[in-house]
MMTF fields as JSON, N, C-alpha, C and O atoms, coordinates in Angstrom:
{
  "mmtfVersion": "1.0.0",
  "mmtfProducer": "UNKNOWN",
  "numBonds": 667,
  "numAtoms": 668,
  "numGroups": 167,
  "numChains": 1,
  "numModels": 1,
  "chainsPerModel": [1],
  "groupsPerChain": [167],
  "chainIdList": ["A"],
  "bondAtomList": [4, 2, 8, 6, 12, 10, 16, 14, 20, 18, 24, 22, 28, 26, 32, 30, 36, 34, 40, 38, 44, 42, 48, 46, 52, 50, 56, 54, 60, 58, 64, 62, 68, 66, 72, 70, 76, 74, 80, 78, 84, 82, 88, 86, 92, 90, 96, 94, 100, 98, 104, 102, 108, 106, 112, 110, 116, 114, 120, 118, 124, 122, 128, 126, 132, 130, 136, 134, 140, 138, 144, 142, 148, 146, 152, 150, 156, 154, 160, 158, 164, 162, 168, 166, 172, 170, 176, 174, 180, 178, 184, 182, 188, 186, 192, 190, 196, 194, 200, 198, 204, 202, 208, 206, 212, 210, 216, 214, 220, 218, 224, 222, 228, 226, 232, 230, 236, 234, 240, 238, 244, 242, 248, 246, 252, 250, 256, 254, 260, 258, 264, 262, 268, 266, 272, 270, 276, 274, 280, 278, 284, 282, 288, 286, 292, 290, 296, 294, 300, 298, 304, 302, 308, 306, 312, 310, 316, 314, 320, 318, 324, 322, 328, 326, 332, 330, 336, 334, 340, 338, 344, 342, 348, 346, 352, 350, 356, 354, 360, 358, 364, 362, 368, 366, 372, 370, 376, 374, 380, 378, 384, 382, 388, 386, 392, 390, 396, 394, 400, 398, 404, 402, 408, 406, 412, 410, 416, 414, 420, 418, 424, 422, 428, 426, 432, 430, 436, 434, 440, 438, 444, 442, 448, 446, 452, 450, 456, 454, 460, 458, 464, 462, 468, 466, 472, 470, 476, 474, 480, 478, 484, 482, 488, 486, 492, 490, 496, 494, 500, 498, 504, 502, 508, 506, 512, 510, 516, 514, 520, 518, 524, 522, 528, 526, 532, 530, 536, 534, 540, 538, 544, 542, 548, 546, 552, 550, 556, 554, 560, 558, 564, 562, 568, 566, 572, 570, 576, 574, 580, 578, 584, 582, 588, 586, 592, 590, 596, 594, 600, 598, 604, 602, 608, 606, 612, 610, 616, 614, 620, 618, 624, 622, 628, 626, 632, 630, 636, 634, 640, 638, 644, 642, 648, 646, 652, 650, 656, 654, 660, 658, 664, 662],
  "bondOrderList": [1, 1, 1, 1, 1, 1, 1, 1, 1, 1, 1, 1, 1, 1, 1, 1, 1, 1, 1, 1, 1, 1, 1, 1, 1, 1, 1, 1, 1, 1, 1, 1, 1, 1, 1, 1, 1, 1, 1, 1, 1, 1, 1, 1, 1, 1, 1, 1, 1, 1, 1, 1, 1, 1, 1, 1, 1, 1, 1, 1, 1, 1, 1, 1, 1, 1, 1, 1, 1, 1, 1, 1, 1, 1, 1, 1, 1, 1, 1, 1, 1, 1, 1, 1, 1, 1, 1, 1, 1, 1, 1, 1, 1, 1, 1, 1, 1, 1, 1, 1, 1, 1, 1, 1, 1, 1, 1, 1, 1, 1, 1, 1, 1, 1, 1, 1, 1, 1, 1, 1, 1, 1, 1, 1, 1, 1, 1, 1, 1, 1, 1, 1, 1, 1, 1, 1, 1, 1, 1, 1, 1, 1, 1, 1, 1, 1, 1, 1, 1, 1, 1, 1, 1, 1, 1, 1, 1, 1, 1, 1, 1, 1, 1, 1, 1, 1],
  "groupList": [{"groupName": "UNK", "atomNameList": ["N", "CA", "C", "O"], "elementList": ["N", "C", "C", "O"], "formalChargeList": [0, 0, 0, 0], "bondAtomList": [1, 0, 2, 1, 3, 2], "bondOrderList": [1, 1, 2], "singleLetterCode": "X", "chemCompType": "L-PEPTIDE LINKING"}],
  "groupTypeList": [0, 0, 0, 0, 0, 0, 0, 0, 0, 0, 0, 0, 0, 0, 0, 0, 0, 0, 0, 0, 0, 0, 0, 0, 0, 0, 0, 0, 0, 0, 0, 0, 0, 0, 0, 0, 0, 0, 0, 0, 0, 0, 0, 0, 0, 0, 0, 0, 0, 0, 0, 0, 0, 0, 0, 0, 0, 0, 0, 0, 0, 0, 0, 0, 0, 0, 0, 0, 0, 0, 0, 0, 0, 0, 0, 0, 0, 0, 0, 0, 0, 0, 0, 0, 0, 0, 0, 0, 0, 0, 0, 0, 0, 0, 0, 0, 0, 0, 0, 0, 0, 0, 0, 0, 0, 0, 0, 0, 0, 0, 0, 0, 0, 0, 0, 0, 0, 0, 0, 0, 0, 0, 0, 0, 0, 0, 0, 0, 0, 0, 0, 0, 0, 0, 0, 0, 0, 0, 0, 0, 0, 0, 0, 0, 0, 0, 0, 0, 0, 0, 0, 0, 0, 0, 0, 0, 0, 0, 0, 0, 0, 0, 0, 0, 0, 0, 0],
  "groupIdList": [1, 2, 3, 4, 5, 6, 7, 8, 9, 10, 11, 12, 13, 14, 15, 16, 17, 18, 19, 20, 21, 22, 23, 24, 25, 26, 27, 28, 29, 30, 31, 32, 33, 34, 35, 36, 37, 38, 39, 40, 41, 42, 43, 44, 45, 46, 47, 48, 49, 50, 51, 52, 53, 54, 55, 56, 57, 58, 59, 60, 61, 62, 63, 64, 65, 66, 67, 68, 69, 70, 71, 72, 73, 74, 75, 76, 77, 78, 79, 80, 81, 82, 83, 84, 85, 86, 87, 88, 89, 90, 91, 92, 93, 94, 95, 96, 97, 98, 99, 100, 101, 102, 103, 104, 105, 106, 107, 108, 109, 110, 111, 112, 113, 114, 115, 116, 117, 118, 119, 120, 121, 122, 123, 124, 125, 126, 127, 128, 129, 130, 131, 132, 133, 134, 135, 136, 137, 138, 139, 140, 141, 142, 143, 144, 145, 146, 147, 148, 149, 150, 151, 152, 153, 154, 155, 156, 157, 158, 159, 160, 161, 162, 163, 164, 165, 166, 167],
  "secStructList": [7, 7, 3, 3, 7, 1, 1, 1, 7, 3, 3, 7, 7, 7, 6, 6, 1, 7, 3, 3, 3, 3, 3, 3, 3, 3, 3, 6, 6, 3, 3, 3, 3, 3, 3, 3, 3, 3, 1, 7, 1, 6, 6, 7, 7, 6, 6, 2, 2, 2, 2, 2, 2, 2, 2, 2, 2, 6, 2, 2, 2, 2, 2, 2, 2, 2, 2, 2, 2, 2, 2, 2, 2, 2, 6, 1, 1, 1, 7, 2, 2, 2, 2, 2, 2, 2, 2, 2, 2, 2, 6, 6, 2, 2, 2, 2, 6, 6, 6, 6, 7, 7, 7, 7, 1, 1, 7, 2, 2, 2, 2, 6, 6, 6, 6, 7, 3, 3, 3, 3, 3, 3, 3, 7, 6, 6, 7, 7, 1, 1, 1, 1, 7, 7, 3, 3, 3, 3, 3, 3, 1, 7, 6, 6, 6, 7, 7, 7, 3, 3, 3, 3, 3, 3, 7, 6, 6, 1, 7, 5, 7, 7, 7, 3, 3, 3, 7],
  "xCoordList": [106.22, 104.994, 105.29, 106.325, 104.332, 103.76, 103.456, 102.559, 103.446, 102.746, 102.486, 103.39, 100.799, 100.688, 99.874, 98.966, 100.099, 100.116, 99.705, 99.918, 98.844, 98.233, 99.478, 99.498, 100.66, 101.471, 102.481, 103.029, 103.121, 104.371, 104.718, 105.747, 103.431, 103.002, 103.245, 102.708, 104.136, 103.933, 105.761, 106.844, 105.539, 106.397, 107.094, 106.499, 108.106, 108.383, 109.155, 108.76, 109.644, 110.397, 111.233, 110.885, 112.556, 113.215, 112.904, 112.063, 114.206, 113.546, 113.363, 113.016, 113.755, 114.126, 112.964, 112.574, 112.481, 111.052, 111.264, 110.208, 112.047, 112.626, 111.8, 111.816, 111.238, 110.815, 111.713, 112.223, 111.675, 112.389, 112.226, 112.658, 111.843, 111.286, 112.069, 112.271, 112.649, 113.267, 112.654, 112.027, 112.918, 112.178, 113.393, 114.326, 112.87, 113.227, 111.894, 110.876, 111.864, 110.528, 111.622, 112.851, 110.477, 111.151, 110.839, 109.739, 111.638, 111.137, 112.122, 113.339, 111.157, 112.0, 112.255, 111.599, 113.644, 114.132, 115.067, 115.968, 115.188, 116.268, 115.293, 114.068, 116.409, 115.642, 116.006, 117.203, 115.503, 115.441, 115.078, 114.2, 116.333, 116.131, 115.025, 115.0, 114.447, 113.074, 113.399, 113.751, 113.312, 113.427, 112.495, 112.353, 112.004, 110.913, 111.521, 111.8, 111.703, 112.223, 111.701, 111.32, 111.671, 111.243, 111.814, 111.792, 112.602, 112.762, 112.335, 112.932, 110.24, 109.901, 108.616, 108.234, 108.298, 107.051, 105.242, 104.376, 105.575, 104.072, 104.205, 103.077, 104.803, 104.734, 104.373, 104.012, 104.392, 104.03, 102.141, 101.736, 101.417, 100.374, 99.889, 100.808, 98.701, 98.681, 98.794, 99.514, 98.217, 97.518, 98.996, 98.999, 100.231, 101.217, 101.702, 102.417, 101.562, 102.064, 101.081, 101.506, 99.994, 99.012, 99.977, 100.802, 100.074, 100.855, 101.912, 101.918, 103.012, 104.161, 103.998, 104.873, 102.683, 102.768, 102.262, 102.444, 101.23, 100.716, 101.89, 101.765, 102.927, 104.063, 104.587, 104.602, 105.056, 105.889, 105.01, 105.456, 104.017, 103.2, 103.538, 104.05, 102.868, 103.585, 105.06, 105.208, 105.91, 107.506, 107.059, 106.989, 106.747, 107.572, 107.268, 107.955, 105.663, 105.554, 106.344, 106.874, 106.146, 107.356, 108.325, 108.401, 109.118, 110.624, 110.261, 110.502, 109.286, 109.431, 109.085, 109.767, 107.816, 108.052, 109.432, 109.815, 110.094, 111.096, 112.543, 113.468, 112.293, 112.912, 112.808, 113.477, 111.52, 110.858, 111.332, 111.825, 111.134, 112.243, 112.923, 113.039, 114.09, 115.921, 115.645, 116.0, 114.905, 114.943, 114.459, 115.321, 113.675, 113.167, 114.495, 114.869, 115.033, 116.009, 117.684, 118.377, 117.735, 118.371, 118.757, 119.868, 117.463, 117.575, 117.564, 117.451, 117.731, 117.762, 119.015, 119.857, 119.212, 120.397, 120.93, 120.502, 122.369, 123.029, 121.987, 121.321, 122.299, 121.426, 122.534, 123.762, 121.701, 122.34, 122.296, 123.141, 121.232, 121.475, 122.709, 123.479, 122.79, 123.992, 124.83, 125.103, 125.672, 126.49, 127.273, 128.44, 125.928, 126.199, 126.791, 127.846, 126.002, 126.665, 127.796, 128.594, 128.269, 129.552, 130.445, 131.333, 129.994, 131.222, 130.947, 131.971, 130.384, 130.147, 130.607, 130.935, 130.596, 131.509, 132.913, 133.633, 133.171, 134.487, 135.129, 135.894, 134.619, 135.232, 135.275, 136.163, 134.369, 133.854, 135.036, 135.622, 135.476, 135.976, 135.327, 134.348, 135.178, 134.908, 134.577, 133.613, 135.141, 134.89, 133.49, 132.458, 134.008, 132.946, 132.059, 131.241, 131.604, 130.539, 130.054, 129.001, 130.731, 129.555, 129.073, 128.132, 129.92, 128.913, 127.552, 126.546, 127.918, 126.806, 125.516, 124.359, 125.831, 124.695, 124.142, 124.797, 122.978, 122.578, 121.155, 120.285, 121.509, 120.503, 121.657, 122.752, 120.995, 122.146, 120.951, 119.98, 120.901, 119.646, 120.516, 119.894, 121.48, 122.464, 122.273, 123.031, 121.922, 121.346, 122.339, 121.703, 123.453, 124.166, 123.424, 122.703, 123.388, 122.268, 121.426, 121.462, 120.122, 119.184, 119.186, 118.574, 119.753, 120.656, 121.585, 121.439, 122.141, 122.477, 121.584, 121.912, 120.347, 119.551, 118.571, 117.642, 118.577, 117.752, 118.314, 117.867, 119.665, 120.512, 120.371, 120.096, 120.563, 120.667, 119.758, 118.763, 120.404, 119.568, 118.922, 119.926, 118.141, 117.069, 117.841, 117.948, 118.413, 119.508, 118.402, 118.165, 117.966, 117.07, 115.796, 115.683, 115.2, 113.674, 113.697, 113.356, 114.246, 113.532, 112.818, 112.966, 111.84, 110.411, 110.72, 111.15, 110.413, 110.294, 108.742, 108.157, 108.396, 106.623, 106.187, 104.996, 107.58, 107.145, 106.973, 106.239, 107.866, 107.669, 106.242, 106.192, 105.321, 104.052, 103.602, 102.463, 104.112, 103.455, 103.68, 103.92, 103.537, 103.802, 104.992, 105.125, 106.04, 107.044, 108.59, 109.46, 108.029, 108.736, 109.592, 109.36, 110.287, 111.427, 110.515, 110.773, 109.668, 108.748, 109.729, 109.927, 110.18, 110.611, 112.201, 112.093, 113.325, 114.257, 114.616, 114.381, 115.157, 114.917, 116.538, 116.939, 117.498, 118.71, 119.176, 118.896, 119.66, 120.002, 121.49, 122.268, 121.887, 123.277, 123.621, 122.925, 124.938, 124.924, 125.722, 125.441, 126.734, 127.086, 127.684, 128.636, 126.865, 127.058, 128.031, 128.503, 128.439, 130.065, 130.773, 131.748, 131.263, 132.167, 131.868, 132.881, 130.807, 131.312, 129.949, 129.01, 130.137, 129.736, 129.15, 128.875, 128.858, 128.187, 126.349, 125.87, 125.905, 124.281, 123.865, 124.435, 122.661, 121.598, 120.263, 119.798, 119.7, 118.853, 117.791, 117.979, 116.986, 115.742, 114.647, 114.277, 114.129, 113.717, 112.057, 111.673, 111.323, 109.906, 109.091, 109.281, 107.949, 106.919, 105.434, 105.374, 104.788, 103.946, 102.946, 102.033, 103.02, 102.156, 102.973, 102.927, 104.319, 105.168, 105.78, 106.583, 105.37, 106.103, 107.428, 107.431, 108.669, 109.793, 110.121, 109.792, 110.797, 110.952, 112.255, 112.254, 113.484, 114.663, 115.522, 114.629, 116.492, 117.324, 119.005, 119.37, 119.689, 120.773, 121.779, 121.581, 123.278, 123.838, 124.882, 125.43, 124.941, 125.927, 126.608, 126.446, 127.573, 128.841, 130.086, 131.191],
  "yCoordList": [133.948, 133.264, 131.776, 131.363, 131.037, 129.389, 128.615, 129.382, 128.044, 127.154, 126.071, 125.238, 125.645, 123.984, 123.165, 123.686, 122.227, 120.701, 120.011, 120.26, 118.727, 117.435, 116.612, 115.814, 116.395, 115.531, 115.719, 114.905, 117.381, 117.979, 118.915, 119.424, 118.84, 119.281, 120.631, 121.105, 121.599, 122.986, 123.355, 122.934, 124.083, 124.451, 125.694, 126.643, 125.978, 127.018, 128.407, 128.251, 128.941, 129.515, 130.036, 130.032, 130.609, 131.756, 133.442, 133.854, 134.227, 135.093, 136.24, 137.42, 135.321, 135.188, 134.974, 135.473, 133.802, 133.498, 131.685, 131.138, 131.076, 130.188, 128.86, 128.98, 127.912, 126.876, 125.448, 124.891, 125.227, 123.706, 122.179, 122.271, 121.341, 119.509, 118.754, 118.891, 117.715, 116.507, 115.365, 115.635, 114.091, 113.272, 112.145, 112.354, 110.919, 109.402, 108.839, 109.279, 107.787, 107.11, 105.869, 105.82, 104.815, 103.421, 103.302, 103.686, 102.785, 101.981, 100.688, 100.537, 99.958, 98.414, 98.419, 98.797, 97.764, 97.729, 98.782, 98.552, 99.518, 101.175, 102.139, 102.155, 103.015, 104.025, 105.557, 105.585, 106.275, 107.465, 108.636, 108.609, 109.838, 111.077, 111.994, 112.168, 112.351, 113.32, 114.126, 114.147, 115.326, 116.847, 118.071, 117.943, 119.161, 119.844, 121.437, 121.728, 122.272, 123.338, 124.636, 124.351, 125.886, 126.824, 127.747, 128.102, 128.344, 130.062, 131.308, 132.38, 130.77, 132.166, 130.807, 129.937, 131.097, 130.403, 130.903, 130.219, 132.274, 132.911, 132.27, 131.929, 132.081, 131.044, 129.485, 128.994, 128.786, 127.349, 127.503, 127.798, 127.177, 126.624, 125.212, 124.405, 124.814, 123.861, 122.634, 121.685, 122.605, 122.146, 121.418, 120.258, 122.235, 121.409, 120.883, 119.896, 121.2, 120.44, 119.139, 118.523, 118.574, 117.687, 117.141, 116.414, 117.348, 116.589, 115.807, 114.598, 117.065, 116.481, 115.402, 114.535, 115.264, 114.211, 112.795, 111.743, 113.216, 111.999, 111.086, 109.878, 111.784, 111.647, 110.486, 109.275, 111.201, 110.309, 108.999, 107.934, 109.095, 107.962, 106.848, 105.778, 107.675, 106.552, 106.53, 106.279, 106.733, 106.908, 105.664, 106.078, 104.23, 102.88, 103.036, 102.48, 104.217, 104.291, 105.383, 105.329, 106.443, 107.975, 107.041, 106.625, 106.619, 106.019, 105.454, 106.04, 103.511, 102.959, 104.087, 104.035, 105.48, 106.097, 106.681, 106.762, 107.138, 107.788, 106.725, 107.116, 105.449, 104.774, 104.212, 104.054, 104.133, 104.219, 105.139, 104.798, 106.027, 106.99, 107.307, 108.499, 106.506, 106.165, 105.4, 105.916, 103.876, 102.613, 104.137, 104.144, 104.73, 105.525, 106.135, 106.013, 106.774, 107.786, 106.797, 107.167, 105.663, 104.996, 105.119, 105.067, 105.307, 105.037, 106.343, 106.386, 107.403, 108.684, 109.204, 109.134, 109.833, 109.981, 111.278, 112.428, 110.394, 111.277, 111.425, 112.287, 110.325, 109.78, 110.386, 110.439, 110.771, 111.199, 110.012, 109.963, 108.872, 107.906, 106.96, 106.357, 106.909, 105.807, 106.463, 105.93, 107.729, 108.436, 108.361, 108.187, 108.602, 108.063, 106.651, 106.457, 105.667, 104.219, 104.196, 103.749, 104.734, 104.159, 104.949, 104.461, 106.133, 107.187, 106.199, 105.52, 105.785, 104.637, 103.348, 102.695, 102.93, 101.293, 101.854, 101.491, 102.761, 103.228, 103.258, 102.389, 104.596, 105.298, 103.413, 102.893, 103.016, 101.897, 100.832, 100.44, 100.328, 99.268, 98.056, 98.368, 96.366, 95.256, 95.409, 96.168, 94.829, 94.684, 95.48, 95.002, 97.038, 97.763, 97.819, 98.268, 97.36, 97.325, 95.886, 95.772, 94.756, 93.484, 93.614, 92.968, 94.63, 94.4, 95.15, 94.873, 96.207, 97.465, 96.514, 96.584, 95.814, 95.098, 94.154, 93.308, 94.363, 93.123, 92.451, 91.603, 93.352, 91.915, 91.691, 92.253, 90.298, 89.69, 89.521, 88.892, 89.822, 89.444, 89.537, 89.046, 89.922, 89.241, 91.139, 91.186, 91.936, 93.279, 94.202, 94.777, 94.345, 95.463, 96.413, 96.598, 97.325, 98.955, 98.842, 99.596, 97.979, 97.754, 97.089, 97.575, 96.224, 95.473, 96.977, 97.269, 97.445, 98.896, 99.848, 100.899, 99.719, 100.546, 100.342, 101.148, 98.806, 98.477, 97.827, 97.098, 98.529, 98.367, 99.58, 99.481, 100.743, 102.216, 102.085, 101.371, 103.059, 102.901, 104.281, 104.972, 104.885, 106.165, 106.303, 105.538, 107.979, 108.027, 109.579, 109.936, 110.163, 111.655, 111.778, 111.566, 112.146, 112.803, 114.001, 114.007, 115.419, 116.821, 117.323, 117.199, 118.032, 118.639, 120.52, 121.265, 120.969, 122.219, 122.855, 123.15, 122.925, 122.843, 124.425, 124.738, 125.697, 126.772, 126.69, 127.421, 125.56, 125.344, 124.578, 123.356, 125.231, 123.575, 124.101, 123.828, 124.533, 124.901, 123.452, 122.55, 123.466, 122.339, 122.635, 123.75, 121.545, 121.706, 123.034, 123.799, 122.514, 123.206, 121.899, 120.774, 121.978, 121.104, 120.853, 121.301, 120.136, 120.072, 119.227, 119.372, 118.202, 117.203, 116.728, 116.568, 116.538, 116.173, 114.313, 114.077, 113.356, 112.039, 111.752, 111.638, 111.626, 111.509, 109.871, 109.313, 109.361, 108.099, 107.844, 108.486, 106.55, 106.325, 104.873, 103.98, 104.549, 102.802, 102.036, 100.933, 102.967, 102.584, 103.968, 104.709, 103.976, 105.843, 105.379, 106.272, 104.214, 104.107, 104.207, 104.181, 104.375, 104.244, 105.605, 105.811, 106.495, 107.719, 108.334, 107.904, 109.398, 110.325, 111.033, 112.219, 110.273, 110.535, 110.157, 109.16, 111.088, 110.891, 111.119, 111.905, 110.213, 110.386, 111.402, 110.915, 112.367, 112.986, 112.761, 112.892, 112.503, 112.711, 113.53, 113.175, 114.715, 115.777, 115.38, 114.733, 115.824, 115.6, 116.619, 117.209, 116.99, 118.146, 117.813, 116.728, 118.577, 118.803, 117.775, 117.642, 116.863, 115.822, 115.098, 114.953, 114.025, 113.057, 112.902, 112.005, 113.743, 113.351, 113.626, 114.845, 113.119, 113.527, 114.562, 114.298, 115.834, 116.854, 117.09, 117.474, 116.789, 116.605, 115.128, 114.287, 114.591, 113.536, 114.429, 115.163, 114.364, 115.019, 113.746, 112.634, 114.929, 113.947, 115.156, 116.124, 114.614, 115.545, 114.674, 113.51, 115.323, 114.25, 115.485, 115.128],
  "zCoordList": [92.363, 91.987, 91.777, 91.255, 92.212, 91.837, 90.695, 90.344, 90.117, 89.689, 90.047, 90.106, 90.499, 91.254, 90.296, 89.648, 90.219, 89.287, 90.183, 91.37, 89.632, 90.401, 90.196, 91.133, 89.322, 89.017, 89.544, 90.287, 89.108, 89.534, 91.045, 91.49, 91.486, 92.943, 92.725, 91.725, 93.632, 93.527, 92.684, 93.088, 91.693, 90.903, 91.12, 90.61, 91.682, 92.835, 91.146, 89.991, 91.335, 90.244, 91.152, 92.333, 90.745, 91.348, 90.665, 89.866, 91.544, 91.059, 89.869, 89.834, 88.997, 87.552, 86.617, 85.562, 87.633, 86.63, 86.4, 86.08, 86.483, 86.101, 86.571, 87.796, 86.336, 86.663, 86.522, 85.55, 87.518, 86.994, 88.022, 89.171, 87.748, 88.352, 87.612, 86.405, 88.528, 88.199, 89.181, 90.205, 88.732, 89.015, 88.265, 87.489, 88.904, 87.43, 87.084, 87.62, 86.119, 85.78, 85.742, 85.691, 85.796, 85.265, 84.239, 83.842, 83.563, 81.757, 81.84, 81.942, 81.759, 82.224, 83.784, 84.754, 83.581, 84.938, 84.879, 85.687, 84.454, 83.835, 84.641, 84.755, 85.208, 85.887, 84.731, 84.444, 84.341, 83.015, 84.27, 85.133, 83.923, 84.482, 83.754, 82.536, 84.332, 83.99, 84.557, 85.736, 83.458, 84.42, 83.25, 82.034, 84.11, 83.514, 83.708, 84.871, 82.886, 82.807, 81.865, 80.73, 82.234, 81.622, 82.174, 83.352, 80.867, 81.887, 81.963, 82.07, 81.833, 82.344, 82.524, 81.741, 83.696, 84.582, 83.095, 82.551, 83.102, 82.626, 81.197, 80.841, 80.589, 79.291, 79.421, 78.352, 80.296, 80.729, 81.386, 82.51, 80.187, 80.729, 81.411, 81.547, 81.828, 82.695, 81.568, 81.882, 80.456, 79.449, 78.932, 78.52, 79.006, 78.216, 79.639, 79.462, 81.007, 81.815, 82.079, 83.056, 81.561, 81.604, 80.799, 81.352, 79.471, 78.017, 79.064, 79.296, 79.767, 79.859, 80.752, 80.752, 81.789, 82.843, 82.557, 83.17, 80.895, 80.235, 79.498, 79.3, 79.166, 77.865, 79.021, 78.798, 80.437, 81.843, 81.882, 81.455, 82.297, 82.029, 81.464, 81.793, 79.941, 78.867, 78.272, 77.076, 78.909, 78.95, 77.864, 76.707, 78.033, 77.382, 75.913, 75.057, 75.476, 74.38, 73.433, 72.323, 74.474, 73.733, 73.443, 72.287, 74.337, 73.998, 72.55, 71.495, 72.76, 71.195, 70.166, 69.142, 70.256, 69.04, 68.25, 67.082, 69.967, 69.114, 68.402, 67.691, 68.875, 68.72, 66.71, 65.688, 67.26, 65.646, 64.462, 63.387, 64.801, 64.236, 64.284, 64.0, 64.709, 64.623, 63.552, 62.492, 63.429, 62.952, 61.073, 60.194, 60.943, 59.834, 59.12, 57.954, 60.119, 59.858, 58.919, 57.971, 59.68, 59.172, 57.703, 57.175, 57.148, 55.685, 54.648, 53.423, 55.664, 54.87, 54.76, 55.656, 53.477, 52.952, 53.813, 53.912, 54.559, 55.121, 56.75, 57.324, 56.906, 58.482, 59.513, 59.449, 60.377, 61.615, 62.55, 63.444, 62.416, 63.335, 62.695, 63.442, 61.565, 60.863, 61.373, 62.448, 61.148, 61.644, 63.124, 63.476, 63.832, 65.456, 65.681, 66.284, 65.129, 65.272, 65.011, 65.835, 63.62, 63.193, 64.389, 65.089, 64.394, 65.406, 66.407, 66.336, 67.106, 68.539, 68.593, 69.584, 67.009, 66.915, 67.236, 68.167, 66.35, 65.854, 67.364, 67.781, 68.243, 69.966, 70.733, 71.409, 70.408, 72.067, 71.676, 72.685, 70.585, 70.344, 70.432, 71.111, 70.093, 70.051, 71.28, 71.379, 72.738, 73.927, 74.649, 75.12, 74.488, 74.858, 74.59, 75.393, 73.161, 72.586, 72.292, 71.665, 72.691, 72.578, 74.1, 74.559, 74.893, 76.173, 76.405, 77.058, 75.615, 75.324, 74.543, 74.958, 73.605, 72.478, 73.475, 74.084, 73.575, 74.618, 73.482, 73.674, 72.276, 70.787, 70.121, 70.147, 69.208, 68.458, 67.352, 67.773, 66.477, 65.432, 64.042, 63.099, 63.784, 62.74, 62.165, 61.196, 62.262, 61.439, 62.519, 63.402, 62.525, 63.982, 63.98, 64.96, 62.828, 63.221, 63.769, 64.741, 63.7, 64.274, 65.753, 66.704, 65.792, 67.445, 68.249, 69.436, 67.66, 68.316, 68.363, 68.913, 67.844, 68.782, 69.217, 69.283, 69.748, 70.408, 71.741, 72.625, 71.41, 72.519, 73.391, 74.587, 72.774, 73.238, 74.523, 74.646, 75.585, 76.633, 76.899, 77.068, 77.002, 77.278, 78.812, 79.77, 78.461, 80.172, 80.618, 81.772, 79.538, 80.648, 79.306, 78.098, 80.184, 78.796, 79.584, 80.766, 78.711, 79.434, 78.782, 77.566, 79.256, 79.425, 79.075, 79.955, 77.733, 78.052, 77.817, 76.775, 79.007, 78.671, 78.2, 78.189, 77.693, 77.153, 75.597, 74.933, 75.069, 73.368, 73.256, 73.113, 73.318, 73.144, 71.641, 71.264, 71.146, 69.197, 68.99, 69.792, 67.691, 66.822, 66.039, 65.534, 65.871, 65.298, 66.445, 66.031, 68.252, 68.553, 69.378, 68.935, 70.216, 70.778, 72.575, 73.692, 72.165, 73.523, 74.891, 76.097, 73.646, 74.952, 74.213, 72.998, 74.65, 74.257, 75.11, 76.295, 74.18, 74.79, 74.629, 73.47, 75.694, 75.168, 75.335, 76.395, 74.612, 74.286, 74.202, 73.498, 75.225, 75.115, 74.847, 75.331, 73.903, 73.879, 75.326, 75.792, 75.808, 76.975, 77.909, 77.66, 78.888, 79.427, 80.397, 81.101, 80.604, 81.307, 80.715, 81.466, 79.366, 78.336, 77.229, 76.562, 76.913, 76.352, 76.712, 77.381, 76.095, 76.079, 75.25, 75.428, 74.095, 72.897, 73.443, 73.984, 73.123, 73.342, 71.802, 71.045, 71.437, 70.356, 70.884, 71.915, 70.564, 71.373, 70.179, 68.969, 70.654, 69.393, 70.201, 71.32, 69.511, 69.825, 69.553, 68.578, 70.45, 69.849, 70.214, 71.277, 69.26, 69.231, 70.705, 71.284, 70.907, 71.996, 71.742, 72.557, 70.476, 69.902, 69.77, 68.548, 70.354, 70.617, 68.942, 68.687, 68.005, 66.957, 66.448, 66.277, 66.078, 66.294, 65.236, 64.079, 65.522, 64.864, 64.039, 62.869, 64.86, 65.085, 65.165, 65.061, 65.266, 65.063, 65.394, 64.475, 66.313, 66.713, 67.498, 67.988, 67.213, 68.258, 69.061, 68.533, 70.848, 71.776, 71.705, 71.339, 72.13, 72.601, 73.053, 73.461]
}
């Protein structure tokens, strides 16, 4: 079985059930991997695949929200975004990281993540509750140099649920 979309064209599954679209968007002059996944097709209505093609759209605003809430998180005790930085000053060293900082505003936390660059936004259009892991936004300060991602997780209403880090 199918699923067809005006955005995502025809959504093939295997024969598992499995759905899955990739794509890039621009944000800036940065190209961001987009990819859309479910592993059972009959749980994905059209309604959260509308969300997910409005969210692509406005990629430049999802990003500043979730960005917004890095800059929030900052200040909560036992921050997962403070955490990330320091582990990221600490791995990159001086060099790697004045090339990574491309602000200088005298504040580093804040200049480091407004440095961070948005490398994939994925789409799981079977969580669409509220308070489920709709869209994951993974964030890197220099993806030539590690491998540490910031992911900030957001609900089927762009609000962030989660604050994590891979690496």
């Amino acid at each position: 079985m199918t699923l067809e979309h005006d955005f995502f064209g025809i959504l093939g599954s295997d024969d598992d059930g499995e759905v899955y679209w990739s794509d890039t968007a621009e944000l800036g002059d940065e190209s961001v991997e987009v990819d859309l996944s479910s592993p059972d097709e009959d749980s994905v209505s059209v309604e959260a695949l509308d969300i997910a093609a409005a969210m692509i759209h406005a990629i430049e605003e999802v990003d500043s929200q979730a960005r917004e809430s890095l800059v929030a998180d900052l200040s909560a005790e036992g921050s997962v975004t403070a955490k990330y930085i320091d582990q990221q000053v600490d791995e990159l060293g001086p060099e790697a990281l004045g090339n990574a900082l491309i602000w200088d505003s005298g504040d580093q936390q804040i200049d480091f993540l407004r440095s961070l660059r948005l490398q994939r936004v994925g789409f799981h259009p079977h969580h669409n509750g509220n308070e489920e892991h709709f869209a994951l936004l993974d964030y890197s300060i220099s993806p030539d140099d590690t491998d540490g991602l910031l992911v900030v997780t957001i609900d089927i209403h762009g609000d962030t649920i989660v604050i994590a880090t891979d690496t």
